Coordinates of C-alpha atoms in Angstrom, one line a residue:
Chain A
M1100 CA -109.8 73.2 47.7
C1101 CA -106.8 71.6 46.2
V1102 CA -108.7 68.9 44.2
D1103 CA -111.2 71.5 42.8
D1104 CA -108.3 73.6 41.7
A1105 CA -106.4 70.7 40.1
L1106 CA -109.5 69.5 38.3
A1107 CA -110.4 73.0 37.0
T1108 CA -106.8 73.5 35.7
A1109 CA -106.7 70.1 34.0
E1110 CA -110.1 70.8 32.4
R1111 CA -109.0 74.2 31.2
E1112 CA -105.7 73.1 29.8
C1113 CA -107.0 69.8 28.4
A1114 CA -104.3 68.1 30.4
E1115 CA -104.1 64.7 32.1
L1116 CA -104.5 64.7 35.8
V1117 CA -102.2 62.5 37.9
A1118 CA -103.5 62.1 41.4
L1119 CA -100.9 60.9 43.9
F1120 CA -101.6 60.1 47.5
I1121 CA -98.5 59.7 49.6
L1122 CA -98.9 57.5 52.7
D1123 CA -96.4 59.4 54.7
T1124 CA -94.4 57.0 56.9
V1125 CA -92.9 59.8 59.1
G1126 CA -96.2 61.0 60.8
P1127 CA -97.4 57.6 62.0
R1128 CA -93.9 56.7 63.2
D1129 CA -93.7 59.9 65.2
V1130 CA -96.9 59.0 66.9
Q1131 CA -95.6 55.5 67.6
E1132 CA -92.4 57.0 69.0
R1133 CA -94.3 59.3 71.3
V1134 CA -96.4 56.5 72.6
S1135 CA -93.3 54.5 73.2
H1136 CA -91.0 57.3 74.7
E1137 CA -93.6 59.3 76.5
G1138 CA -96.2 56.7 77.3
F1139 CA -93.6 53.9 77.9
L1140 CA -95.6 51.3 76.0
G1141 CA -93.6 48.5 74.5
E1142 CA -93.2 47.3 70.9
A1143 CA -96.4 45.2 70.9
P1144 CA -99.0 47.9 71.6
S1145 CA -97.2 50.7 69.9
G1146 CA -96.5 48.5 66.9
R1147 CA -100.2 47.6 66.7
L1148 CA -101.1 51.3 66.9
L1149 CA -98.7 52.0 64.0
R1150 CA -100.2 49.3 61.9
A1151 CA -103.7 50.6 62.6
L1152 CA -102.7 54.1 61.7
R1153 CA -101.1 53.0 58.4
R1154 CA -104.2 50.9 57.5
E1155 CA -106.4 54.0 58.2
R1156 CA -104.2 56.3 56.1
K1157 CA -104.3 53.8 53.3
H1158 CA -108.1 53.4 53.6
Q1159 CA -108.4 57.2 53.4
G1160 CA -106.0 57.4 50.5
V1161 CA -107.9 54.8 48.4
R1162 CA -111.2 56.5 49.1
E1163 CA -109.9 60.0 48.2
L1164 CA -108.3 58.7 45.0
A1165 CA -111.5 56.9 44.0
E1166 CA -113.4 60.1 44.6
I1167 CA -111.0 62.2 42.5
A1168 CA -111.1 59.6 39.6
Q1169 CA -114.9 59.6 39.7
R1170 CA -115.1 63.4 39.6
A1171 CA -112.5 63.6 36.8
E1172 CA -114.4 61.0 34.8
K1173 CA -117.7 63.0 35.1
R1174 CA -115.9 66.0 33.7
G1175 CA -114.2 64.1 30.9
I1176 CA -110.7 64.6 32.3
A1177 CA -108.1 62.0 31.7
C1178 CA -107.0 60.9 35.2
R1179 CA -104.5 58.4 36.7
T1180 CA -104.3 57.7 40.4
D1181 CA -101.4 56.3 42.4
L1182 CA -100.9 55.5 46.0
E1183 CA -97.4 55.4 47.3
E1184 CA -95.8 54.9 50.7
G1185 CA -92.7 56.6 51.9
E1186 CA -91.2 59.9 53.0
F1187 CA -93.3 62.7 51.5
L1188 CA -90.6 64.8 49.9
T1189 CA -88.7 61.9 48.4
R1190 CA -91.8 60.4 46.9
A1191 CA -93.2 63.6 45.6
L1192 CA -89.9 64.6 43.9
A1193 CA -89.5 61.1 42.4
A1194 CA -93.1 61.4 41.0
A1195 CA -92.3 64.9 39.7
Q1196 CA -89.2 63.5 37.9
T1197 CA -91.2 60.6 36.3
E1198 CA -94.4 62.4 35.4
A1199 CA -92.8 65.8 34.5
P1200 CA -96.0 67.7 35.4
A1201 CA -96.6 71.3 34.4
V1202 CA -97.9 72.1 37.8
I1203 CA -98.2 70.3 41.2
F1204 CA -101.1 70.9 43.5
V1205 CA -100.3 70.0 47.1
A1206 CA -102.8 69.7 49.9
K1207 CA -101.1 70.0 53.2
R1208 CA -102.6 69.3 56.6
E1209 CA -102.8 72.4 58.9
R1210 CA -100.3 72.6 61.7
A1211 CA -99.7 74.9 64.6
A1212 CA -97.7 78.0 63.8
L1213 CA -95.2 76.9 66.4
A1214 CA -94.8 73.5 64.8
R1215 CA -94.2 75.0 61.4
L1216 CA -91.6 77.4 62.9
M1217 CA -89.8 74.5 64.6
S1218 CA -89.7 72.0 61.8
G1219 CA -90.6 73.9 58.7
S1220 CA -93.2 72.8 56.1
R1221 CA -92.6 69.9 53.8
A1222 CA -94.9 71.4 51.2
E1223 CA -92.7 74.5 51.2
E1224 CA -89.7 72.2 50.8
L1225 CA -91.3 70.6 47.8
K1226 CA -92.0 74.0 46.3
E1227 CA -88.3 74.9 46.6
A1228 CA -87.0 71.6 45.2
A1229 CA -89.6 70.8 42.5
P1230 CA -88.8 71.2 38.8
C1231 CA -92.1 72.9 38.1
E1232 CA -94.7 75.3 39.6
V1233 CA -96.1 74.2 42.9
T1234 CA -99.4 75.4 44.3
I1235 CA -100.0 74.8 48.0
H1236 CA -103.5 74.4 49.6
E1237 CA -103.9 74.7 53.3
G1238 CA -106.1 72.4 55.4
G1239 CA -106.0 69.3 53.2
N1240 CA -105.6 65.8 54.4
G1241 CA -102.8 64.4 52.4
Chain B
M1437 CA -81.0 63.9 64.2
T1438 CA -82.8 67.0 63.0
R1439 CA -81.2 70.5 63.1
R1440 CA -83.8 71.6 65.6
K1441 CA -82.9 68.7 68.0
A1442 CA -79.2 69.4 67.7
L1443 CA -79.8 73.1 68.4
S1444 CA -81.9 72.3 71.4
I1445 CA -79.2 70.1 72.9
V1446 CA -76.6 72.8 72.4
I1447 CA -78.9 75.4 74.0
A1448 CA -79.6 73.0 76.9
F1449 CA -75.9 72.5 77.7
A1450 CA -75.1 76.2 77.1
V1451 CA -77.8 77.2 79.6
C1452 CA -76.6 74.6 82.1
A1453 CA -73.0 75.8 81.8
A1454 CA -73.9 79.5 82.0
I1455 CA -75.8 78.9 85.3
A1456 CA -73.2 76.5 86.7
L1457 CA -70.3 78.8 85.9
A1458 CA -71.9 82.1 87.0
P1459 CA -70.9 83.7 90.3
T1460 CA -73.0 82.1 93.1
P1461 CA -75.7 84.5 94.3
D1462 CA -76.1 85.3 98.0
G1463 CA -78.2 82.8 99.9
L1464 CA -77.6 80.0 97.4
S1465 CA -75.1 77.2 98.0
R1466 CA -72.7 76.0 95.3
E1467 CA -74.6 72.6 95.2
G1468 CA -77.9 74.5 94.9
Q1469 CA -76.6 76.5 92.0
S1470 CA -75.4 73.3 90.2
A1471 CA -78.8 71.7 90.9
I1472 CA -80.6 74.6 89.3
A1473 CA -78.2 74.3 86.3
I1474 CA -79.1 70.6 85.8
F1475 CA -82.8 71.5 86.3
A1476 CA -82.5 74.1 83.5
L1477 CA -80.8 71.6 81.3
C1478 CA -83.6 69.1 81.9
F1479 CA -86.2 71.8 81.3
V1480 CA -84.9 72.6 77.9
L1481 CA -84.5 69.0 76.9
W1482 CA -87.9 67.9 78.2
V1483 CA -89.7 70.9 76.5
S1484 CA -87.9 70.4 73.2
N1485 CA -88.0 66.6 73.2
A1486 CA -84.6 66.7 71.7
L1487 CA -83.7 63.5 73.6
P1488 CA -86.1 60.8 74.8
L1489 CA -87.5 61.8 78.2
S1490 CA -85.9 58.8 79.9
V1491 CA -82.5 59.7 78.5
T1492 CA -82.7 63.2 79.8
S1493 CA -83.5 61.7 83.2
L1494 CA -80.5 59.4 83.0
L1495 CA -78.4 62.4 82.2
A1496 CA -79.7 64.2 85.3
I1497 CA -78.7 61.2 87.4
V1498 CA -75.1 61.2 86.3
L1499 CA -74.8 65.0 86.3
L1500 CA -75.9 65.2 90.0
P1501 CA -72.7 63.5 91.3
T1502 CA -70.5 64.9 88.5
L1503 CA -71.4 68.5 89.5
R1504 CA -71.2 67.5 93.2
V1505 CA -74.8 68.2 94.0
L1506 CA -75.3 64.8 95.6
P1507 CA -72.8 62.0 96.4
A1508 CA -72.9 59.3 93.7
T1509 CA -74.4 56.7 96.1
R1510 CA -77.3 59.0 97.1
S1511 CA -78.0 59.9 93.5
F1512 CA -78.2 56.3 92.3
E1513 CA -80.0 55.3 95.5
L1514 CA -82.9 57.5 94.5
F1515 CA -83.5 55.2 91.6
G1516 CA -84.7 52.7 94.1
S1517 CA -87.6 54.8 95.2
P1518 CA -90.7 52.7 96.1
V1519 CA -92.7 54.8 93.6
V1520 CA -90.5 53.5 90.7
F1521 CA -91.4 50.0 91.7
F1522 CA -95.0 50.8 92.1
I1523 CA -95.0 52.2 88.5
L1524 CA -93.1 49.1 87.3
G1525 CA -95.7 46.8 88.9
A1526 CA -98.6 48.8 87.5
F1527 CA -97.1 48.7 84.0
I1528 CA -96.7 44.9 84.3
L1529 CA -100.3 44.6 85.4
A1530 CA -101.4 46.7 82.4
A1531 CA -99.3 44.5 80.2
A1532 CA -101.2 41.5 81.5
L1533 CA -104.5 43.2 80.9
M1534 CA -103.6 44.0 77.3
R1535 CA -101.8 40.7 76.6
S1536 CA -104.8 38.6 77.8
G1537 CA -107.2 40.7 75.8
L1538 CA -109.3 41.5 78.9
S1539 CA -108.9 45.2 78.4
T1540 CA -110.3 45.0 74.8
R1541 CA -113.1 42.8 76.1
L1542 CA -114.0 45.4 78.8
A1543 CA -113.9 48.2 76.3
L1544 CA -116.1 46.4 73.9
A1545 CA -118.6 45.4 76.6
F1546 CA -118.8 49.0 77.7
L1547 CA -119.3 50.3 74.2
R1548 CA -121.9 47.7 73.3
R1549 CA -123.9 48.7 76.4
F1550 CA -123.8 52.3 75.3
G1551 CA -124.3 51.7 71.6
G1552 CA -128.1 52.3 71.4
S1553 CA -128.0 55.8 69.8
P1554 CA -125.4 58.2 68.4
R1555 CA -125.3 60.2 71.6
S1556 CA -125.0 57.2 73.9
L1557 CA -122.3 55.7 71.7
L1558 CA -120.3 59.0 72.0
A1559 CA -120.8 58.9 75.8
G1560 CA -119.7 55.2 75.7
V1561 CA -116.4 56.2 74.1
I1562 CA -115.7 58.8 76.7
F1563 CA -116.7 56.7 79.7
S1564 CA -115.1 53.5 78.5
G1565 CA -111.8 55.4 78.0
G1566 CA -112.2 57.1 81.3
F1567 CA -113.1 53.9 83.2
L1568 CA -110.2 51.9 81.7
A1569 CA -107.8 54.8 82.4
F1570 CA -108.8 54.5 86.1
W1571 CA -106.9 51.1 86.1
M1572 CA -104.3 51.3 83.4
P1573 CA -102.1 54.0 81.8
Q1574 CA -104.1 56.5 79.7
H1575 CA -101.7 56.2 76.8
A1576 CA -102.4 52.4 76.7
V1577 CA -106.1 53.1 76.8
A1578 CA -106.0 55.5 73.9
A1579 CA -103.9 53.0 71.9
L1580 CA -106.3 50.2 72.8
L1581 CA -109.4 52.1 71.9
F1582 CA -108.0 53.6 68.7
P1583 CA -108.7 50.6 66.4
I1584 CA -112.1 50.1 67.9
V1585 CA -113.1 53.7 67.3
L1586 CA -111.8 53.5 63.8
E1587 CA -114.0 50.4 63.3
I1588 CA -117.0 52.5 64.4
A1589 CA -116.0 55.3 62.1
H1590 CA -115.8 52.9 59.1
A1591 CA -119.0 51.1 60.0
L1592 CA -120.8 54.5 60.0
R1593 CA -119.0 55.6 56.9
L1594 CA -117.8 58.8 58.6
Q1595 CA -115.8 61.1 56.4
P1596 CA -112.5 62.4 57.9
V1597 CA -112.8 66.1 58.8
K1598 CA -116.2 66.5 57.1
S1599 CA -118.2 64.4 59.6
H1600 CA -119.1 66.2 62.8
Y1601 CA -119.7 62.9 64.6
G1602 CA -116.3 61.7 63.5
R1603 CA -114.6 64.7 65.0
A1604 CA -116.5 64.3 68.3
L1605 CA -115.8 60.5 68.4
F1606 CA -112.0 60.9 68.1
L1607 CA -111.9 63.8 70.5
A1608 CA -114.0 61.7 72.9
L1609 CA -111.4 58.9 72.6
A1610 CA -108.6 61.2 73.7
W1611 CA -110.5 63.2 76.3
G1612 CA -112.0 60.1 78.0
A1613 CA -108.5 58.6 78.5
V1614 CA -107.0 61.9 79.6
I1615 CA -109.7 62.7 82.1
G1616 CA -109.9 59.1 83.5
G1617 CA -106.1 59.2 83.9
V1618 CA -106.1 61.7 86.7
A1619 CA -108.4 59.7 89.0
T1620 CA -106.0 57.1 90.4
F1621 CA -102.3 56.3 90.6
L1622 CA -102.7 53.9 87.7
G1623 CA -104.0 56.1 85.0
G1624 CA -101.0 58.3 84.8
A1625 CA -97.6 57.7 86.3
R1626 CA -97.2 61.4 87.0
N1627 CA -99.5 60.8 90.0
P1628 CA -97.3 58.3 91.8
L1629 CA -94.3 60.4 90.7
A1630 CA -95.8 63.4 92.6
L1631 CA -96.3 61.1 95.5
G1632 CA -92.7 60.0 95.4
I1633 CA -91.5 63.7 95.3
L1634 CA -93.8 64.4 98.3
R1635 CA -92.3 61.6 100.2
Q1636 CA -88.7 62.7 99.4
H1637 CA -89.4 66.2 100.5
Y1638 CA -91.7 65.8 103.5
D1639 CA -91.9 62.1 104.3
L1640 CA -95.6 62.4 103.8
S1641 CA -97.9 60.1 101.8
I1642 CA -101.3 59.9 100.1
T1643 CA -103.1 56.6 100.1
F1644 CA -104.7 55.0 97.1
V1645 CA -108.2 55.7 98.6
E1646 CA -107.4 59.2 99.6
W1647 CA -106.4 60.0 96.0
L1648 CA -109.4 58.2 94.5
V1649 CA -111.8 60.0 96.9
A1650 CA -110.2 63.4 96.3
V1651 CA -110.0 63.2 92.5
A1652 CA -112.5 60.6 91.1
P1653 CA -115.6 62.7 91.5
F1654 CA -113.9 65.6 89.7
S1655 CA -112.9 63.2 86.9
I1656 CA -116.4 61.7 86.5
I1657 CA -118.1 65.1 86.4
L1658 CA -115.5 66.4 83.9
M1659 CA -116.3 63.4 81.7
V1660 CA -120.0 64.4 81.7
C1661 CA -119.0 68.0 80.9
A1662 CA -116.8 66.8 78.0
Y1663 CA -119.7 64.8 76.6
F1664 CA -122.0 67.8 76.6
L1665 CA -119.3 70.0 75.2
L1666 CA -118.7 67.6 72.2
V1667 CA -122.5 67.3 71.5
R1668 CA -122.9 71.1 71.7
D1669 CA -119.7 72.0 69.7
F1670 CA -119.9 69.4 66.9
G1671 CA -123.5 68.3 66.8
I1672 CA -124.7 64.8 65.9
D1673 CA -125.0 64.4 62.2
V1674 CA -125.6 60.7 62.4
K1675 CA -129.0 59.2 62.9
D1676 CA -128.4 55.5 63.2
V1677 CA -125.5 53.7 64.8
S1678 CA -126.8 50.1 64.3
M1679 CA -124.0 49.4 61.8
A1680 CA -121.5 50.4 64.5
R1681 CA -123.2 48.2 67.0
D1682 CA -123.1 45.3 64.5
A1683 CA -119.4 45.9 64.0
L1684 CA -118.8 45.9 67.8
D1685 CA -120.9 42.8 68.2
M1686 CA -118.8 41.0 65.5
K1687 CA -115.6 42.1 67.2
A1688 CA -116.8 40.9 70.6
K1689 CA -117.9 37.6 69.1
A1690 CA -114.5 37.2 67.5
L1691 CA -113.0 37.3 71.0
G1692 CA -114.8 34.1 71.9
P1693 CA -115.7 33.1 75.5
L1694 CA -113.7 34.5 78.4
S1695 CA -110.4 32.6 78.5
R1696 CA -108.7 31.2 81.6
R1697 CA -105.9 33.8 81.2
E1698 CA -108.5 36.7 81.1
K1699 CA -110.3 35.3 84.2
G1700 CA -107.0 34.9 86.1
V1701 CA -105.7 38.4 85.2
G1702 CA -109.1 39.9 86.2
I1703 CA -109.0 38.2 89.6
V1704 CA -105.4 39.2 90.2
M1705 CA -106.3 42.8 89.2
L1706 CA -109.3 42.9 91.5
I1707 CA -107.4 41.4 94.5
T1708 CA -104.6 44.0 93.8
I1709 CA -107.0 46.9 93.8
V1710 CA -108.6 45.7 97.0
A1711 CA -105.2 45.3 98.6
W1712 CA -104.2 48.8 97.5
V1713 CA -107.4 50.2 99.0
T1714 CA -107.4 48.2 102.3
T1715 CA -103.7 47.6 103.1
G1716 CA -101.8 50.0 100.9
H1717 CA -101.0 52.3 103.8
V1718 CA -99.6 49.4 105.8
V1719 CA -97.8 47.2 103.3
G1720 CA -97.0 49.9 100.8
L1721 CA -98.4 50.4 97.3
A1722 CA -95.1 49.3 95.7
S1723 CA -94.9 46.0 97.5
I1724 CA -98.5 45.1 96.6
S1725 CA -97.8 46.1 93.0
I1726 CA -94.7 43.9 92.8
F1727 CA -96.5 41.0 94.6
A1728 CA -99.2 41.2 92.0
A1729 CA -96.7 41.2 89.1
V1730 CA -95.0 38.1 90.6
A1731 CA -98.4 36.4 91.1
L1732 CA -99.1 36.8 87.3
F1733 CA -96.0 34.7 86.6
V1734 CA -96.6 32.2 89.4
L1735 CA -100.1 31.6 88.0
N1736 CA -98.8 31.3 84.5
L1737 CA -100.9 34.2 83.3
L1738 CA -98.0 36.2 81.8
E1739 CA -94.6 35.4 80.3
W1740 CA -91.5 37.6 80.6
K1741 CA -91.4 37.9 76.9
S1742 CA -94.8 39.6 76.9
V1743 CA -93.6 42.1 79.6
E1744 CA -90.7 43.0 77.4
E1745 CA -93.0 43.4 74.4
Y1746 CA -95.5 45.6 76.3
V1747 CA -93.4 47.7 78.6
N1748 CA -90.8 50.2 77.6
W1749 CA -88.1 50.0 80.2
G1750 CA -87.3 53.7 79.8
V1751 CA -90.1 54.1 82.4
I1752 CA -87.8 53.2 85.2
L1753 CA -85.1 55.7 84.1
M1754 CA -87.7 58.5 83.6
Y1755 CA -89.3 58.3 87.0
G1756 CA -86.1 57.4 88.9
G1757 CA -84.3 60.4 87.3
A1758 CA -87.2 62.8 87.9
I1759 CA -87.3 61.8 91.6
A1760 CA -83.6 62.2 91.9
L1761 CA -83.7 65.7 90.3
A1762 CA -86.5 66.8 92.6
A1763 CA -84.7 65.5 95.6
A1764 CA -81.4 67.2 94.6
L1765 CA -83.2 70.5 94.2
H1766 CA -84.7 70.1 97.6
E1767 CA -81.6 68.8 99.5
S1768 CA -79.2 71.4 97.9
G1769 CA -81.5 74.3 98.7
G1770 CA -81.9 75.2 95.1
A1771 CA -85.7 74.9 95.1
R1772 CA -86.0 77.0 98.2
W1773 CA -83.7 79.7 96.6
I1774 CA -85.9 79.8 93.5
A1775 CA -89.0 80.0 95.7
H1776 CA -87.3 82.8 97.7
I1777 CA -86.8 84.9 94.6
A1778 CA -90.6 84.7 93.8
A1779 CA -91.5 84.9 97.5
D1780 CA -92.1 88.7 97.3
R1781 CA -94.5 88.3 94.5
V1782 CA -96.5 85.5 96.2
A1783 CA -96.3 87.0 99.7
G1784 CA -99.8 87.7 100.9
I1785 CA -101.6 85.5 98.4
P1786 CA -104.2 83.5 100.2
P1787 CA -103.6 79.7 100.3
F1788 CA -106.6 79.0 98.1
W1789 CA -105.4 81.4 95.3
M1790 CA -101.9 80.0 95.6
L1791 CA -103.2 76.6 94.8
M1792 CA -105.1 78.0 91.9
V1793 CA -102.0 79.6 90.5
F1794 CA -100.2 76.3 90.7
A1795 CA -103.2 74.6 89.0
V1796 CA -103.4 77.1 86.2
A1797 CA -99.7 77.0 85.5
A1798 CA -99.6 73.2 85.5
A1799 CA -102.7 73.0 83.2
F1800 CA -101.1 75.3 80.6
L1801 CA -97.5 73.9 80.9
T1802 CA -98.8 70.4 80.2
E1803 CA -100.2 71.5 76.8
A1804 CA -96.6 72.1 75.7
I1805 CA -94.6 69.4 77.4
S1806 CA -95.0 65.9 78.7
N1807 CA -97.2 65.8 81.8
V1808 CA -94.6 63.8 83.6
A1809 CA -92.0 66.5 82.9
A1810 CA -94.5 69.2 84.0
V1811 CA -94.9 67.5 87.4
A1812 CA -91.2 66.9 87.8
L1813 CA -90.3 70.5 86.9
M1814 CA -93.1 72.2 88.8
L1815 CA -93.5 70.3 92.0
P1816 CA -90.2 71.1 93.7
I1817 CA -90.6 74.8 93.0
C1818 CA -94.2 74.8 94.2
F1819 CA -93.3 73.1 97.4
G1820 CA -90.7 75.9 98.0
L1821 CA -93.2 78.6 97.2
A1822 CA -95.9 77.1 99.5
E1823 CA -93.6 76.7 102.5
G1824 CA -94.6 79.0 105.3
T1825 CA -97.8 80.1 103.6
G1826 CA -100.1 77.6 105.3
V1827 CA -100.7 75.5 102.2
S1828 CA -100.2 71.8 102.9
P1829 CA -97.8 69.9 100.7
V1830 CA -100.5 67.3 100.1
A1831 CA -102.7 70.0 98.6
V1832 CA -99.8 71.2 96.4
V1833 CA -99.4 67.7 95.0
F1834 CA -103.1 67.6 94.0
A1835 CA -103.0 71.1 92.7
V1836 CA -100.0 70.3 90.4
A1837 CA -100.5 66.7 89.5
V1838 CA -104.2 66.7 88.6
P1839 CA -104.2 69.8 86.2
A1840 CA -100.9 68.6 84.8
G1841 CA -102.8 65.5 83.5
L1842 CA -105.4 67.6 81.7
A1843 CA -104.0 68.2 78.3
F1844 CA -106.9 68.6 75.8
A1845 CA -106.1 71.2 73.2
L1846 CA -102.9 70.2 71.3
P1847 CA -101.6 66.9 70.0
M1848 CA -98.2 67.6 71.5
G1849 CA -99.8 67.7 75.0
T1850 CA -100.1 64.0 75.5
P1851 CA -99.8 60.9 73.4
A1852 CA -103.5 60.2 73.7
N1853 CA -104.2 63.5 71.9
A1854 CA -101.6 62.7 69.3
I1855 CA -103.1 59.2 68.7
A1856 CA -106.6 60.7 68.2
Y1857 CA -105.4 63.5 65.9
S1858 CA -103.3 61.2 63.7
A1859 CA -106.4 59.5 62.4
G1860 CA -107.2 62.7 60.5
Y1861 CA -110.9 63.0 61.6
F1862 CA -110.6 66.3 63.3
R1863 CA -108.6 69.5 62.5
L1864 CA -106.1 71.1 64.8
R1865 CA -108.4 74.1 65.2
D1866 CA -111.2 71.7 66.3
S1867 CA -109.2 70.3 69.1
F1868 CA -107.7 73.6 70.0
L1869 CA -111.0 75.5 70.3
A1870 CA -113.0 72.7 72.0
G1871 CA -109.9 71.7 74.1
A1872 CA -109.4 75.3 75.3
L1873 CA -113.1 75.5 76.3
L1874 CA -112.8 72.1 78.1
K1875 CA -109.7 73.3 79.9
I1876 CA -111.6 76.4 81.2
I1877 CA -114.5 74.2 82.3
A1878 CA -112.0 71.8 84.0
L1879 CA -110.3 74.7 85.8
V1880 CA -113.6 76.1 87.0
L1881 CA -114.7 72.7 88.2
F1882 CA -111.3 72.2 89.9
T1883 CA -111.7 75.6 91.6
L1884 CA -115.0 74.4 93.1
V1885 CA -113.4 71.2 94.2
V1886 CA -110.5 73.0 95.9
K1887 CA -112.8 75.5 97.5
F1888 CA -115.7 73.3 98.6
Y1889 CA -114.9 69.6 98.4
W1890 CA -111.3 69.2 99.5
P1891 CA -111.8 71.1 102.8
V1892 CA -114.4 68.5 103.7
L1893 CA -111.7 65.8 103.2
G1894 CA -109.2 67.9 105.2
I1895 CA -107.1 68.8 102.1
G1896 CA -106.1 72.4 101.7
T1897 CA -104.3 74.5 104.3

């Protein structure tokens, strides 16, 4: 698990943990576009769907960050949490520049092999572009 | 535009050019060859989604006269197919249902009735989605139910991915809408599209009632199967759903009493359905559909602005283009030539098994591409293959259009699956494994329907 690994590393290295949840704008917009282009629903229902999706992602992000902060506190690890909205790679790289971490742990959501082949993996892109070590965990939610 | 999309467009045009410029094979006309070239172009673009579906259709419409497959007047004339106007009217009716709030009220009423226990609530999600998708587009149903199911998940404090009930609930949301969408002409526009292609090819038709009687029992039984599959596969790890029921009650209370607009839309919808059932074969489904749309404006139940907000006009381009492409393949002899190539392989296959081959092919193709595209691409070829084998074209329509609507396994199969998946409550492998199993169940059930039920209705050979 990504969070377990990050907490263990922070504890071992006596380092601060910065937990960043990126509310990716691309995924929900893709769903909205499909509903609009394939389902032929107009702006009102597809827009409502997009807003519901974003609200849900934010809800999940807040909950996950609170859980991480709680676990870190229990183990005596200094921890800051941040929730940002935007394109995943841009936000992750910006955070990497600001925070200058020793290592980045990324949880990426599983995708079909075909989908990965067709559009690549954004976590892999981050690994290539980041100024530090990046550890990728499959099957995460964010 | 991404690199993948650009590459897909280049490949599509390269394939089209290669086919169009190749020496014309024996038995194929020049027009037929060009029609196949355009067909191949649309195939690549629809599969890759490099362009919006409707833009690909639009491209087909202009390429048909450009490559001299059809005269320009004939090509554009096909846009005026009654089926396109039926779909247009149906979308306007769906817009009125959503705009008035009646669809949300119906969904909530359904769910509250079923909300006594975790199992019945799960059944309620499947059946409310299925029932609504009988009367409005399945994508609209999934979008409509999504916030309600989220509310249930929050009220029950379900953890994304971790909660078994959460996984089942969101799969139920997608599957209910998908299964209900095959039962009538209203749930999925691919059904009237298939009807339009049938009319273009053979001047045959299927009435609203005939479709409903042929497919609705299958759809209802499949919903029951989906429910048992979800219970068996994911289990119920929630004991009490009273919090969800309270949330649904609050949501229903917030809607207030039934408004004049809701009552009016409900009455227009009911009268329209009765008219489709009783006089559809005389007056025409499209005329009734458009009359109903006009009635909504006359009775001040809908404003044009709302129609613009609720309907994406690409719908006309998509279905007009798909019908034109199918007609071009038929009229140019292209479909017959493709069928002729495969004829040796299918020669001697009994009609029942031929229908099953079409059904299995459509059921799997639809997991990868839009179900509308699957029908538009498969039906002209299947008509050609079935000619002279004793299989009736009406049976071919059912065998392609119904399984083409049954995408369960992958989010890319249909927007309803993508909507449910995007909430993050189930993993891809959950939907893939359970969806593949449901697909097998659906095909077995479909086989039984084709073998034993349809012959009673006179559908088959």
